[in-house]
């Protein structure tokens, strides 16, 4: 069997089991077709525990996750500053580890997730060990490409990788713009686990979660980061509760490496007088997410940047209509009027109007489930 090295610094750990779960899910299914091992480096700097938090600093050097061996070597990464050096520092820091790893596991292919920093370091390792590189683009390439030095490194990766695998057509266009040879690009959209994400009884789901049985509920699943736009949903909610006094917004998620805006969301909720209408549910086990989706009337994600968001796919698979911002590959998922509604990023009035319309509208939930569940 082909031996595949999966390289990603965004991957679940025992301390952060939800981090990069989408990378693990693909790897877990890939492992049925080849011999895969995972190297998921942890960024390190003196005083890392205080700078980045204990959860991001305490990964065990080797873990077993769903029969996969996952290694967590450290790489030097300067917090906040010198981020354009992350790719090179990643490569140099891991060189001794990778030399030992290669002797024990002579991999035939490097499967890197995200063009930067993983793809850049992965390309250098692939060139060093004379194996091909496949790099998956998942969306962070869009903001990273706005920085001149990182853009140059991403361009180098895309021009030299043997396969470029964007998860959306929008990312494929970015790859071509940055110089990826068109014949090396293959769009492979994210899939979802239809056995887990499927329609269910709303009453039963609410009973399991302790949610009120008769209130209309909007659910938003995503990390408590600025990018995910929960503050935009709160602002829209304020204009809806006057006509819908029982409306409840449940935000499912916690902080991540991008930050934690939980405290500011709590302050904003209080400032807007929405305490009775907002539930910050915190991070939830992945197997519990379908229950939250089944319990809701509507899903909302006012995100600023996405590749092809799994949260939207999973909501639709559960028969839940979606209101979301028209960014990245979102328009490749949501059929406006059939699966939900798309709104321009930053248009607060349009977001509020779309939420109100979607709550009143009757949706063909079987159709949206069938359409979204085609990709397993």
mmCIF file with all atom_site columns, N, CA and C in Angstrom, residues 212-240:
data_model
loop_
_atom_site.group_PDB
_atom_site.id
_atom_site.type_symbol
_atom_site.label_atom_id
_atom_site.label_alt_id
_atom_site.label_comp_id
_atom_site.label_asym_id
_atom_site.label_entity_id
_atom_site.label_seq_id
_atom_site.pdbx_PDB_ins_code
_atom_site.Cartn_x
_atom_site.Cartn_y
_atom_site.Cartn_z
_atom_site.occupancy
_atom_site.B_iso_or_equiv
_atom_site.pdbx_formal_charge
_atom_site.auth_seq_id
_atom_site.auth_comp_id
_atom_site.auth_asym_id
_atom_site.auth_atom_id
_atom_site.pdbx_PDB_model_num
ATOM 1  N N  . UNK A 1 212 ? -35.879 24.819 25.362 1.00 0.00 ? 212 UNK A N  1
ATOM 2  C CA . UNK A 1 212 ? -37.340 24.992 25.438 1.00 0.00 ? 212 UNK A CA 1
ATOM 3  C C  . UNK A 1 212 ? -38.014 24.366 24.220 1.00 0.00 ? 212 UNK A C  1
ATOM 4  N N  . UNK A 1 213 ? -39.133 23.677 24.409 1.00 0.00 ? 213 UNK A N  1
ATOM 5  C CA . UNK A 1 213 ? -39.763 22.952 23.309 1.00 0.00 ? 213 UNK A CA 1
ATOM 6  C C  . UNK A 1 213 ? -40.477 23.822 22.297 1.00 0.00 ? 213 UNK A C  1
ATOM 7  N N  . UNK A 1 214 ? -40.871 25.042 22.695 1.00 0.00 ? 214 UNK A N  1
ATOM 8  C CA . UNK A 1 214 ? -41.764 25.815 21.837 1.00 0.00 ? 214 UNK A CA 1
ATOM 9  C C  . UNK A 1 214 ? -41.183 27.133 21.329 1.00 0.00 ? 214 UNK A C  1
ATOM 10 N N  . UNK A 1 215 ? -39.914 27.457 21.626 1.00 0.00 ? 215 UNK A N  1
ATOM 11 C CA . UNK A 1 215 ? -39.325 28.708 21.150 1.00 0.00 ? 215 UNK A CA 1
ATOM 12 C C  . UNK A 1 215 ? -38.652 28.496 19.785 1.00 0.00 ? 215 UNK A C  1
ATOM 13 N N  . UNK A 1 216 ? -38.790 29.453 18.854 1.00 0.00 ? 216 UNK A N  1
ATOM 14 C CA . UNK A 1 216 ? -38.014 29.349 17.609 1.00 0.00 ? 216 UNK A CA 1
ATOM 15 C C  . UNK A 1 216 ? -36.529 29.545 17.921 1.00 0.00 ? 216 UNK A C  1
ATOM 16 N N  . UNK A 1 217 ? -35.699 28.649 17.379 1.00 0.00 ? 217 UNK A N  1
ATOM 17 C CA . UNK A 1 217 ? -34.276 28.667 17.711 1.00 0.00 ? 217 UNK A CA 1
ATOM 18 C C  . UNK A 1 217 ? -33.440 28.789 16.443 1.00 0.00 ? 217 UNK A C  1
ATOM 19 N N  . UNK A 1 218 ? -32.539 29.768 16.452 1.00 0.00 ? 218 UNK A N  1
ATOM 20 C CA . UNK A 1 218 ? -31.500 29.885 15.431 1.00 0.00 ? 218 UNK A CA 1
ATOM 21 C C  . UNK A 1 218 ? -30.220 29.328 16.045 1.00 0.00 ? 218 UNK A C  1
ATOM 22 N N  . UNK A 1 219 ? -29.538 28.438 15.351 1.00 0.00 ? 219 UNK A N  1
ATOM 23 C CA . UNK A 1 219 ? -28.285 27.898 15.863 1.00 0.00 ? 219 UNK A CA 1
ATOM 24 C C  . UNK A 1 219 ? -27.143 28.334 14.955 1.00 0.00 ? 219 UNK A C  1
ATOM 25 N N  . UNK A 1 220 ? -26.016 28.649 15.558 1.00 0.00 ? 220 UNK A N  1
ATOM 26 C CA . UNK A 1 220 ? -24.801 28.975 14.826 1.00 0.00 ? 220 UNK A CA 1
ATOM 27 C C  . UNK A 1 220 ? -23.679 28.122 15.397 1.00 0.00 ? 220 UNK A C  1
ATOM 28 N N  . UNK A 1 221 ? -23.014 27.359 14.527 1.00 0.00 ? 221 UNK A N  1
ATOM 29 C CA . UNK A 1 221 ? -21.921 26.490 14.956 1.00 0.00 ? 221 UNK A CA 1
ATOM 30 C C  . UNK A 1 221 ? -20.629 27.017 14.361 1.00 0.00 ? 221 UNK A C  1
ATOM 31 N N  . UNK A 1 222 ? -19.690 27.386 15.215 1.00 0.00 ? 222 UNK A N  1
ATOM 32 C CA . UNK A 1 222 ? -18.411 27.916 14.738 1.00 0.00 ? 222 UNK A CA 1
ATOM 33 C C  . UNK A 1 222 ? -17.607 28.458 15.888 1.00 0.00 ? 222 UNK A C  1
ATOM 34 N N  . UNK A 1 223 ? -16.290 28.462 15.740 1.00 0.00 ? 223 UNK A N  1
ATOM 35 C CA . UNK A 1 223 ? -15.418 28.967 16.789 1.00 0.00 ? 223 UNK A CA 1
ATOM 36 C C  . UNK A 1 223 ? -15.750 30.392 17.176 1.00 0.00 ? 223 UNK A C  1
ATOM 37 N N  . UNK A 1 224 ? -15.480 30.734 18.417 1.00 0.00 ? 224 UNK A N  1
ATOM 38 C CA . UNK A 1 224 ? -15.752 32.095 18.903 1.00 0.00 ? 224 UNK A CA 1
ATOM 39 C C  . UNK A 1 224 ? -14.602 33.006 18.476 1.00 0.00 ? 224 UNK A C  1
ATOM 40 N N  . UNK A 1 225 ? -14.564 33.266 17.171 1.00 0.00 ? 225 UNK A N  1
ATOM 41 C CA . UNK A 1 225 ? -13.533 34.119 16.597 1.00 0.00 ? 225 UNK A CA 1
ATOM 42 C C  . UNK A 1 225 ? -14.197 35.260 15.846 1.00 0.00 ? 225 UNK A C  1
ATOM 43 N N  . UNK A 1 226 ? -13.436 36.313 15.636 1.00 0.00 ? 226 UNK A N  1
ATOM 44 C CA . UNK A 1 226 ? -13.945 37.474 14.912 1.00 0.00 ? 226 UNK A CA 1
ATOM 45 C C  . UNK A 1 226 ? -14.434 37.068 13.524 1.00 0.00 ? 226 UNK A C  1
ATOM 46 N N  . UNK A 1 227 ? -13.678 36.192 12.870 1.00 0.00 ? 227 UNK A N  1
ATOM 47 C CA . UNK A 1 227 ? -13.993 35.812 11.490 1.00 0.00 ? 227 UNK A CA 1
ATOM 48 C C  . UNK A 1 227 ? -15.371 35.175 11.356 1.00 0.00 ? 227 UNK A C  1
ATOM 49 N N  . UNK A 1 228 ? -15.787 34.400 12.331 1.00 0.00 ? 228 UNK A N  1
ATOM 50 C CA . UNK A 1 228 ? -17.055 33.674 12.211 1.00 0.00 ? 228 UNK A CA 1
ATOM 51 C C  . UNK A 1 228 ? -18.277 34.589 12.289 1.00 0.00 ? 228 UNK A C  1
ATOM 52 N N  . UNK A 1 229 ? -18.114 35.811 12.787 1.00 0.00 ? 229 UNK A N  1
ATOM 53 C CA . UNK A 1 229 ? -19.171 36.810 12.677 1.00 0.00 ? 229 UNK A CA 1
ATOM 54 C C  . UNK A 1 229 ? -20.344 36.648 13.627 1.00 0.00 ? 229 UNK A C  1
ATOM 55 N N  . UNK A 1 230 ? -20.132 36.041 14.785 1.00 0.00 ? 230 UNK A N  1
ATOM 56 C CA . UNK A 1 230 ? -21.247 35.916 15.738 1.00 0.00 ? 230 UNK A CA 1
ATOM 57 C C  . UNK A 1 230 ? -21.756 37.293 16.180 1.00 0.00 ? 230 UNK A C  1
ATOM 58 N N  . UNK A 1 231 ? -20.869 38.282 16.235 1.00 0.00 ? 231 UNK A N  1
ATOM 59 C CA . UNK A 1 231 ? -21.302 39.640 16.614 1.00 0.00 ? 231 UNK A CA 1
ATOM 60 C C  . UNK A 1 231 ? -22.270 40.209 15.584 1.00 0.00 ? 231 UNK A C  1
ATOM 61 N N  . UNK A 1 232 ? -22.094 39.818 14.329 1.00 0.00 ? 232 UNK A N  1
ATOM 62 C CA . UNK A 1 232 ? -23.025 40.289 13.295 1.00 0.00 ? 232 UNK A CA 1
ATOM 63 C C  . UNK A 1 232 ? -24.413 39.673 13.491 1.00 0.00 ? 232 UNK A C  1
ATOM 64 N N  . UNK A 1 233 ? -24.448 38.417 13.905 1.00 0.00 ? 233 UNK A N  1
ATOM 65 C CA . UNK A 1 233 ? -25.742 37.764 14.151 1.00 0.00 ? 233 UNK A CA 1
ATOM 66 C C  . UNK A 1 233 ? -26.434 38.398 15.351 1.00 0.00 ? 233 UNK A C  1
ATOM 67 N N  . UNK A 1 234 ? -25.661 38.742 16.392 1.00 0.00 ? 234 UNK A N  1
ATOM 68 C CA . UNK A 1 234 ? -26.251 39.396 17.561 1.00 0.00 ? 234 UNK A CA 1
ATOM 69 C C  . UNK A 1 234 ? -26.879 40.739 17.183 1.00 0.00 ? 234 UNK A C  1
ATOM 70 N N  . UNK A 1 235 ? -26.185 41.502 16.339 1.00 0.00 ? 235 UNK A N  1
ATOM 71 C CA . UNK A 1 235 ? -26.729 42.795 15.912 1.00 0.00 ? 235 UNK A CA 1
ATOM 72 C C  . UNK A 1 235 ? -28.029 42.617 15.130 1.00 0.00 ? 235 UNK A C  1
ATOM 73 N N  . UNK A 1 236 ? -28.069 41.585 14.280 1.00 0.00 ? 236 UNK A N  1
ATOM 74 C CA . UNK A 1 236 ? -29.294 41.317 13.520 1.00 0.00 ? 236 UNK A CA 1
ATOM 75 C C  . UNK A 1 236 ? -30.414 40.840 14.440 1.00 0.00 ? 236 UNK A C  1
ATOM 76 N N  . UNK A 1 237 ? -30.045 40.070 15.456 1.00 0.00 ? 237 UNK A N  1
ATOM 77 C CA . UNK A 1 237 ? -31.036 39.522 16.384 1.00 0.00 ? 237 UNK A CA 1
ATOM 78 C C  . UNK A 1 237 ? -31.793 40.637 17.092 1.00 0.00 ? 237 UNK A C  1
ATOM 79 N N  . UNK A 1 238 ? -31.090 41.726 17.399 1.00 0.00 ? 238 UNK A N  1
ATOM 80 C CA . UNK A 1 238 ? -31.723 42.822 18.132 1.00 0.00 ? 238 UNK A CA 1
ATOM 81 C C  . UNK A 1 238 ? -32.931 43.375 17.385 1.00 0.00 ? 238 UNK A C  1
ATOM 82 N N  . UNK A 1 239 ? -32.865 43.388 16.045 1.00 0.00 ? 239 UNK A N  1
ATOM 83 C CA . UNK A 1 239 ? -33.971 43.936 15.272 1.00 0.00 ? 239 UNK A CA 1
ATOM 84 C C  . UNK A 1 239 ? -35.097 42.925 15.060 1.00 0.00 ? 239 UNK A C  1
ATOM 85 N N  . UNK A 1 240 ? -34.876 41.674 15.461 1.00 0.00 ? 240 UNK A N  1
ATOM 86 C CA . UNK A 1 240 ? -35.884 40.631 15.255 1.00 0.00 ? 240 UNK A CA 1
ATOM 87 C C  . UNK A 1 240 ? -36.731 40.349 16.487 1.00 0.00 ? 240 UNK A C  1
#
